[in-house]
Coordinates of C-alpha atoms and ligand atoms in Angstrom, one line a residue:
X1 CA 0.0 0.0 0.0
X2 CA 1.0 3.7 0.1
X3 CA 2.8 3.4 3.4
X4 CA 4.8 0.5 2.2
X5 CA 5.8 2.4 -0.9
X6 CA 6.8 5.5 1.2
X7 CA 9.2 3.5 3.4
X8 CA 11.2 2.8 0.2
X9 CA 11.3 6.4 -0.8
X10 CA 12.7 8.0 2.4
X11 CA 14.9 10.9 1.3
X12 CA 17.2 10.7 4.3
X13 CA 17.9 7.0 3.6
X14 CA 18.3 7.8 0.0
X15 CA 20.9 10.4 0.8
X16 CA 22.8 8.0 3.1
X17 CA 22.9 5.4 0.3
X18 CA 24.1 8.1 -2.2
X19 CA 26.9 9.0 0.2
X20 CA 27.8 5.3 0.4
X21 CA 27.9 5.1 -3.4
X22 CA 30.1 8.2 -3.6
X23 CA 32.5 6.6 -1.1
X24 CA 32.7 3.4 -3.1
X25 CA 33.0 5.4 -6.3
X26 CA 36.3 6.8 -4.9
X27 CA 37.7 3.3 -4.7
X28 CA 36.7 1.8 -8.0
X29 CA 39.6 0.1 -9.7
X30 CA 38.9 1.4 -13.2
X31 CA 36.5 4.3 -13.2
X32 CA 34.0 5.1 -14.6
X33 CA 32.3 1.8 -13.8
X34 CA 29.4 1.1 -16.3
X35 CA 26.5 -0.4 -14.6
X36 CA 23.6 -1.6 -16.7
X37 CA 20.0 -2.2 -15.7
X38 CA 17.7 -4.2 -17.9
X39 CA 14.3 -3.0 -17.2
X40 CA 11.9 -0.2 -18.2
X41 CA 10.5 0.0 -14.7
X42 CA 14.0 0.7 -13.3
X43 CA 14.5 3.5 -15.9
X44 CA 11.1 5.0 -15.0
X45 CA 12.0 5.1 -11.3
X46 CA 15.6 6.3 -12.0
X47 CA 14.2 9.2 -14.1
X48 CA 11.2 10.0 -11.9
X49 CA 13.3 10.3 -8.7
X50 CA 16.4 11.8 -10.4
X51 CA 18.6 9.0 -9.2
X52 CA 21.3 9.6 -11.8
X53 CA 21.9 13.0 -10.3
X54 CA 22.9 11.3 -7.0
X55 CA 25.7 9.3 -8.6
X56 CA 29.3 10.4 -8.8
X57 CA 31.1 10.8 -12.1
X58 CA 32.9 7.5 -11.4
X59 CA 29.6 5.6 -11.9
X60 CA 27.8 5.4 -15.3
X61 CA 24.3 4.0 -15.1
X62 CA 22.8 2.9 -18.5
X63 CA 19.7 1.1 -19.6
X64 CA 20.1 -2.1 -21.6
X65 CA 17.6 -4.1 -23.7
X66 CA 14.9 -3.9 -21.0
X67 CA 12.0 -2.5 -22.9
X68 CA 10.0 -5.4 -24.4
X69 CA 8.1 -3.2 -26.8
X70 CA 11.3 -1.7 -28.1
X71 CA 13.0 -5.0 -28.8
X72 CA 10.0 -6.4 -30.7
X73 CA 11.4 -6.8 -34.2
X74 CA 9.9 -5.0 -37.2
X75 CA 9.1 -8.3 -39.1
X76 CA 7.1 -9.4 -36.0
X77 CA 5.1 -6.2 -36.2
X78 CA 4.7 -6.8 -40.0
X79 CA 3.2 -10.2 -39.2
X80 CA 0.7 -8.7 -36.8
X81 CA -0.2 -6.0 -39.3
X82 CA -0.6 -8.5 -42.2
X83 CA -3.0 -10.6 -40.0
X84 CA -5.0 -7.5 -39.1
X85 CA -5.2 -6.5 -42.7
X86 CA -6.4 -10.1 -43.6
X87 CA -9.5 -9.6 -41.4
X88 CA -8.3 -11.3 -38.2
X89 CA -8.9 -9.5 -34.9
X90 CA -5.5 -8.6 -33.5
X91 CA -5.4 -7.9 -29.7
X92 CA -2.3 -6.6 -28.1
X93 CA -0.9 -4.3 -25.4
X94 CA -1.6 -0.5 -25.9
X95 CA 2.1 0.2 -26.1
X96 CA 2.4 -1.9 -29.2
X97 CA 0.0 0.0 -31.3
X98 CA 2.2 2.8 -32.5
X99 CA 5.3 0.7 -32.9
X100 CA 6.2 0.8 -36.6
X101 CA 6.8 -2.3 -38.7
X102 CA 8.7 -2.0 -41.9
X103 CA 6.1 0.4 -43.3
X104 CA 3.3 0.7 -40.9
X105 CA 2.0 0.1 -37.4
X106 CA -1.0 -1.6 -36.0
X107 CA -2.4 1.8 -35.3
X108 CA -2.1 2.6 -39.1
X109 CA -3.8 -0.6 -39.9
X110 CA -6.6 0.2 -37.5
X111 CA -7.1 3.6 -39.0
X112 CA -7.5 1.9 -42.4
X113 CA -10.2 -0.3 -41.0
X114 CA -8.5 -3.3 -39.5
X115 CA -9.9 -4.7 -36.2
X116 CA -7.1 -4.0 -33.7
X117 CA -8.0 -4.2 -30.0
X118 CA -6.1 -3.1 -26.9
X119 CA -6.0 -5.7 -24.1
X120 CA -4.2 -5.9 -20.7
X121 CA -2.9 -9.4 -21.2
X122 CA -3.5 -12.9 -22.6
X123 CA -6.5 -13.6 -20.4
X124 CA -8.2 -10.5 -21.7
X125 CA -7.6 -11.6 -25.2
X126 CA -9.0 -15.1 -24.4
X127 CA -12.2 -13.4 -23.1
X128 CA -12.4 -11.3 -26.3
X129 CA -12.2 -14.5 -28.3
X130 CA -15.0 -16.0 -26.2
X131 CA -17.1 -13.0 -27.0
X132 CA -16.4 -12.7 -30.7
X133 CA -17.5 -15.0 -33.4
X134 CA -14.3 -14.7 -35.3
X135 CA -10.6 -15.4 -35.2
X136 CA -8.7 -13.5 -32.4
X137 CA -4.9 -13.4 -32.4
X138 CA -3.1 -12.1 -29.3
X139 CA 0.1 -10.4 -30.5
X140 CA 2.1 -11.6 -27.4
X141 CA 5.1 -9.4 -26.6
X142 CA 7.2 -9.0 -23.5
X143 CA 9.7 -10.9 -21.4
X144 CA 9.3 -13.7 -18.8
X145 CA 6.9 -11.6 -16.8
X146 CA 4.3 -11.5 -19.5
X147 CA 5.2 -14.8 -21.2
X148 CA 4.3 -16.7 -18.1
X149 CA 0.7 -15.5 -18.1
X150 CA 0.5 -16.1 -21.8
X151 CA 1.6 -19.7 -21.1
X152 CA -1.0 -20.0 -18.4
X153 CA -3.7 -18.8 -20.8
X154 CA -2.7 -21.4 -23.4
X155 CA -2.6 -24.2 -20.7
X156 CA -6.2 -23.2 -19.6
X157 CA -7.7 -24.6 -22.8
X158 CA -8.7 -21.4 -24.6
X159 CA -11.4 -21.3 -27.3
X160 CA -10.6 -22.6 -30.8
X161 CA -10.8 -19.2 -32.4
X162 CA -7.9 -18.0 -30.1
X163 CA -4.3 -18.1 -31.1
X164 CA -1.1 -16.2 -30.3
X165 CA 1.5 -14.6 -32.5
X166 CA 4.5 -14.9 -30.1
X167 CA 7.0 -12.1 -30.0
X168 CA 7.9 -13.0 -26.4
X169 CA 11.5 -12.7 -25.5
X170 CA 13.8 -14.2 -22.8
X171 CA 16.2 -11.8 -21.2
X172 CA 19.2 -13.8 -19.9
X173 CA 20.6 -14.6 -23.4
X174 CA 20.3 -10.9 -24.3
X175 CA 22.3 -10.0 -21.2
X176 CA 24.9 -12.5 -22.4
X177 CA 25.2 -10.9 -25.8
X178 CA 25.3 -7.3 -24.5
X179 CA 28.0 -8.3 -21.9
X180 CA 30.2 -9.3 -24.9
X181 CA 29.7 -6.2 -27.0
X182 CA 33.1 -4.5 -27.2
X183 CA 31.7 -1.0 -27.1
X184 CA 29.5 -1.5 -24.2
X185 CA 32.1 -2.5 -21.6
X186 CA 29.7 -3.3 -18.7
X187 CA 31.2 -3.8 -15.2
X188 CA 28.0 -5.1 -13.6
X189 CA 24.3 -5.8 -14.1
X190 CA 21.4 -4.6 -12.0
X191 CA 19.0 -7.3 -12.9
X192 CA 15.2 -6.8 -13.1
X193 CA 13.4 -8.0 -10.0
X194 CA 10.1 -8.6 -11.8
X195 CA 11.5 -11.1 -14.3
X196 CA 13.5 -12.7 -11.5
X197 CA 10.3 -13.3 -9.5
X198 CA 9.4 -15.8 -12.1
X199 CA 12.7 -17.3 -13.0
X200 CA 14.6 -16.9 -9.7
X201 CA 18.0 -15.3 -9.3
X202 CA 19.7 -18.7 -9.8
X203 CA 19.6 -18.2 -13.5
X204 CA 22.1 -15.4 -13.3
X205 CA 24.9 -17.7 -11.9
X206 CA 25.8 -18.7 -15.5
X207 CA 26.0 -15.1 -16.6
X208 CA 28.4 -14.4 -13.8
X209 CA 30.5 -17.5 -14.6
X210 CA 30.6 -16.7 -18.3
X211 CA 31.4 -13.0 -18.1
X212 CA 33.1 -12.5 -14.8
X213 CA 30.7 -9.7 -13.8
X214 CA 28.7 -9.3 -10.6
X215 CA 24.9 -9.3 -11.0
X216 CA 22.6 -7.8 -8.3
X217 CA 18.8 -8.3 -8.5
X218 CA 17.1 -5.1 -7.6
X219 CA 13.5 -3.9 -6.8
X220 CA 11.9 -0.8 -8.2
X221 CA 11.5 1.8 -5.5
X222 CA 14.2 4.4 -5.2
X223 CA 15.8 2.8 -2.1
X224 CA 15.7 -0.6 -3.7
X225 CA 17.7 0.7 -6.7
X226 CA 20.2 2.7 -4.6
X227 CA 20.7 -0.2 -2.2
X228 CA 21.2 -2.5 -5.3
X229 CA 23.7 -0.1 -6.7
X230 CA 25.6 -0.1 -3.4
X231 CA 25.9 -3.9 -3.4
X232 CA 26.8 -4.0 -7.1
X233 CA 29.5 -1.3 -6.8
X234 CA 31.0 -3.0 -3.7
X235 CA 31.3 -6.2 -5.8
X236 CA 32.9 -4.3 -8.6
X237 CA 35.3 -2.5 -6.3
X238 CA 36.3 -5.8 -4.6
X239 CA 36.5 -7.8 -7.9
X240 CA 33.8 -10.2 -6.7
X241 CA 32.1 -12.2 -9.5
X242 CA 28.8 -13.1 -7.8
X243 CA 25.0 -12.9 -7.8
X244 CA 23.3 -11.1 -5.0
X245 CA 19.7 -10.8 -4.3
X246 CA 18.9 -7.2 -3.2
X247 CA 15.1 -7.7 -3.6
X248 CA 14.5 -10.6 -1.2
X249 CA 11.0 -9.5 -0.3
X250 CA 9.9 -10.7 -3.7
X251 CA 12.7 -12.8 -5.4
X252 CA 13.9 -16.2 -4.4
X253 CA 16.7 -18.3 -5.8
X254 CA 14.4 -20.7 -7.6
X255 CA 11.6 -18.3 -8.5
X256 CA 7.9 -19.3 -9.1
X257 CA 8.0 -23.1 -9.8
X258 CA 4.5 -23.3 -11.3
X259 CA 5.0 -20.3 -13.6
X260 CA 8.3 -21.6 -14.7
X261 CA 7.0 -25.0 -15.5
X262 CA 4.1 -23.6 -17.5
X263 CA 6.5 -21.2 -19.3
X264 CA 8.8 -24.0 -20.5
X265 CA 6.0 -26.4 -21.1
X266 CA 4.3 -24.0 -23.6
X267 CA 7.4 -22.2 -25.1
X268 CA 10.8 -23.2 -26.3
X269 CA 13.7 -20.8 -26.7
X270 CA 14.8 -20.2 -30.3
X271 CA 17.3 -17.9 -32.0
X272 CA 15.9 -14.6 -33.1
X273 CA 16.5 -10.9 -33.8
X274 CA 16.0 -8.2 -31.2
X275 CA 15.2 -4.9 -32.9
X276 CA 18.3 -2.9 -33.5
X277 CA 20.4 -5.0 -31.1
X278 CA 21.5 -8.3 -32.5
X279 CA 20.5 -11.8 -33.6
X280 CA 20.5 -13.6 -30.2
X281 CA 20.6 -17.3 -29.7
X282 CA 17.8 -18.8 -27.6
X283 CA 16.2 -15.5 -26.8
X284 CA 12.9 -15.7 -28.6
X285 CA 10.0 -17.8 -27.2
X286 CA 8.2 -19.9 -29.7
X287 CA 5.1 -22.0 -29.0
X288 CA 6.0 -25.7 -28.8
X289 CA 4.5 -28.0 -31.5
X290 CA 1.9 -29.5 -29.0
X291 CA 0.3 -26.1 -29.0
X292 CA 0.2 -25.6 -32.8
X293 CA -3.6 -25.3 -32.7
X294 CA -3.1 -22.0 -30.9
X295 CA -0.1 -20.8 -32.8
X296 CA -1.1 -18.1 -35.3
X297 CA 2.0 -18.9 -37.4
X298 CA 0.6 -22.4 -37.9
X299 CA -3.0 -21.5 -38.3
X300 CA -2.7 -18.7 -40.8
X301 CA -0.7 -18.2 -44.0
X302 CA 0.8 -14.9 -42.8
X303 CA 2.3 -13.0 -45.7
X304 CA 3.8 -9.7 -44.9
X305 CA 5.9 -9.5 -48.1
X306 CA 4.0 -6.6 -49.5
X307 CA 4.5 -4.6 -46.3
X308 CA 8.2 -5.4 -46.3
X309 CA 8.7 -4.2 -49.9
X310 CA 7.6 -0.7 -48.8
X311 CA 10.6 1.2 -47.5
X312 CA 10.8 2.5 -44.0
X313 CA 10.7 6.3 -43.5
X314 CA 14.0 8.1 -43.6
X315 CA 13.6 9.1 -40.0
X316 CA 13.0 5.5 -38.9
X317 CA 16.3 4.6 -40.6
X318 CA 18.1 7.3 -38.5
X319 CA 16.7 5.9 -35.2
X320 CA 19.5 4.8 -32.8
X321 CA 17.2 3.0 -30.4
X322 CA 19.4 -0.2 -30.8
X323 CA 22.5 1.6 -29.7
X324 CA 20.7 3.1 -26.7
X325 CA 19.5 -0.4 -25.7
X326 CA 23.0 -1.7 -26.1
X327 CA 24.2 1.0 -23.7
X328 CA 26.5 2.7 -26.2
X329 CA 24.3 5.9 -26.7
X330 CA 21.9 8.1 -24.8
X331 CA 18.6 9.4 -26.2
X332 CA 20.1 12.9 -26.2
X333 CA 22.7 11.6 -28.7
X334 CA 19.9 11.1 -31.3
X335 CA 19.4 14.2 -33.4
X336 CA 15.7 13.4 -33.7
X337 CA 15.2 13.3 -29.9
X338 CA 12.5 15.8 -28.9
X339 CA 12.5 17.3 -32.4
X340 CA 11.2 15.0 -35.1
X341 CA 10.6 12.3 -32.5
X342 CA 8.3 12.9 -29.6
X343 CA 5.8 10.8 -27.6
X344 CA 3.0 12.4 -29.7
X345 CA 4.8 11.7 -33.0
X346 CA 7.2 8.8 -32.2
X347 CA 9.7 7.7 -34.8
X348 CA 11.3 4.7 -33.0
X349 CA 10.0 2.2 -30.6
X350 CA 12.0 3.7 -27.7
X351 CA 9.8 6.8 -27.9
X352 CA 6.5 4.8 -28.2
X353 CA 6.6 2.6 -25.1
X354 CA 6.3 3.9 -21.5
X355 CA 9.3 1.6 -20.8
X356 CA 11.4 3.1 -23.7
X357 CA 14.3 5.2 -22.6
X358 CA 13.6 7.9 -25.1
X359 CA 10.0 8.4 -24.0
X360 CA 11.0 8.3 -20.3
X361 CA 13.8 10.9 -20.8
X362 CA 11.4 13.0 -22.9
X363 CA 8.8 13.0 -20.1
X364 CA 11.4 14.0 -17.5
X365 CA 12.9 16.7 -19.6
X366 CA 16.1 15.4 -21.1
X367 CA 18.8 13.6 -19.3
X368 CA 17.2 12.6 -16.0
Ligands
LIG401 FE1 14.8 6.4 -32.1 FE2 13.3 8.6 -31.5 FE3 14.9 7.6 -29.7 FE4 15.9 8.8 -31.7 S1 14.6 9.7 -30.1 S2 16.6 6.9 -30.9 S3 14.4 8.3 -33.4 S4 13.1 6.5 -30.6

């Protein structure tokens, strides 16, 4: 409740943690240390509470590929648009509507007469299918946090006219890839508490082993983030390659067993492209063959070739959203930021989604 929230926003405690960070910052072996978080909700909190302004110059805090809408690839949007234009009802999250495919967005298709609906999740889309006497495809985007409820909806025997177009993604392999990018040079990860609620923090052990980086799982209130940064910077200072759970009130080592079982029963991890970032092994979640009856890619002959022949706008080609999500650029490095690209008239996906760094920075007035 509100009181619970306030106890994690206490300004005096925040100041004490900021002092601690400054102290550790003086002892870092190779400053500046680059710390990457991988979650739009972290970025929202960091921007809203001005947490970057509390950090010393020796600490650089960047956002990685943690915006699920932003990493949804253009060809995936093209598939959803093609289905909508073919007369199928496409249901998806509100944030997905204005994300451009190669040539157009679902919002464009809707304004041309396609039936595109906004839902809050898979269960909502199932209920829509129950109410409608036509095919309903849920354009399913997001990480583990939303893939788990999609899996639960598939397991709950949805109606025959319901299927999903999966653009779900799995974060740990993306953390692997970004950790290896030569220009990014990450010294530690602040991992997202919400995904870890499902998967548990045990999954980060391999990332630590492979890359020799500390990973600290953090919550979303200002004190959660600052306390997580203290732990992470201590590990960086002391050269400790370890996983630490700084969000124990919600995250366990093993995670949510039932949700995990459902997730891996329904989906398998396959290689796929994350928009603007890279082709990432085992980072896209595809429906397993047993569930082909509810797989839109099996049920329909989706043909987005006409959409893909149209060329993307010049501005879209200039978008550096991928560099921002790889931690090598800030939104303010993009010449379109706040000019040609705004939340009202977004060019790239990072300006569309409430979890996109560009939109968050724009809302909080530039570099927060
Ligand atoms: Fe892309 Fe717009 Fe962000 Fe520039 S400001 S990187 S065009 S989303």
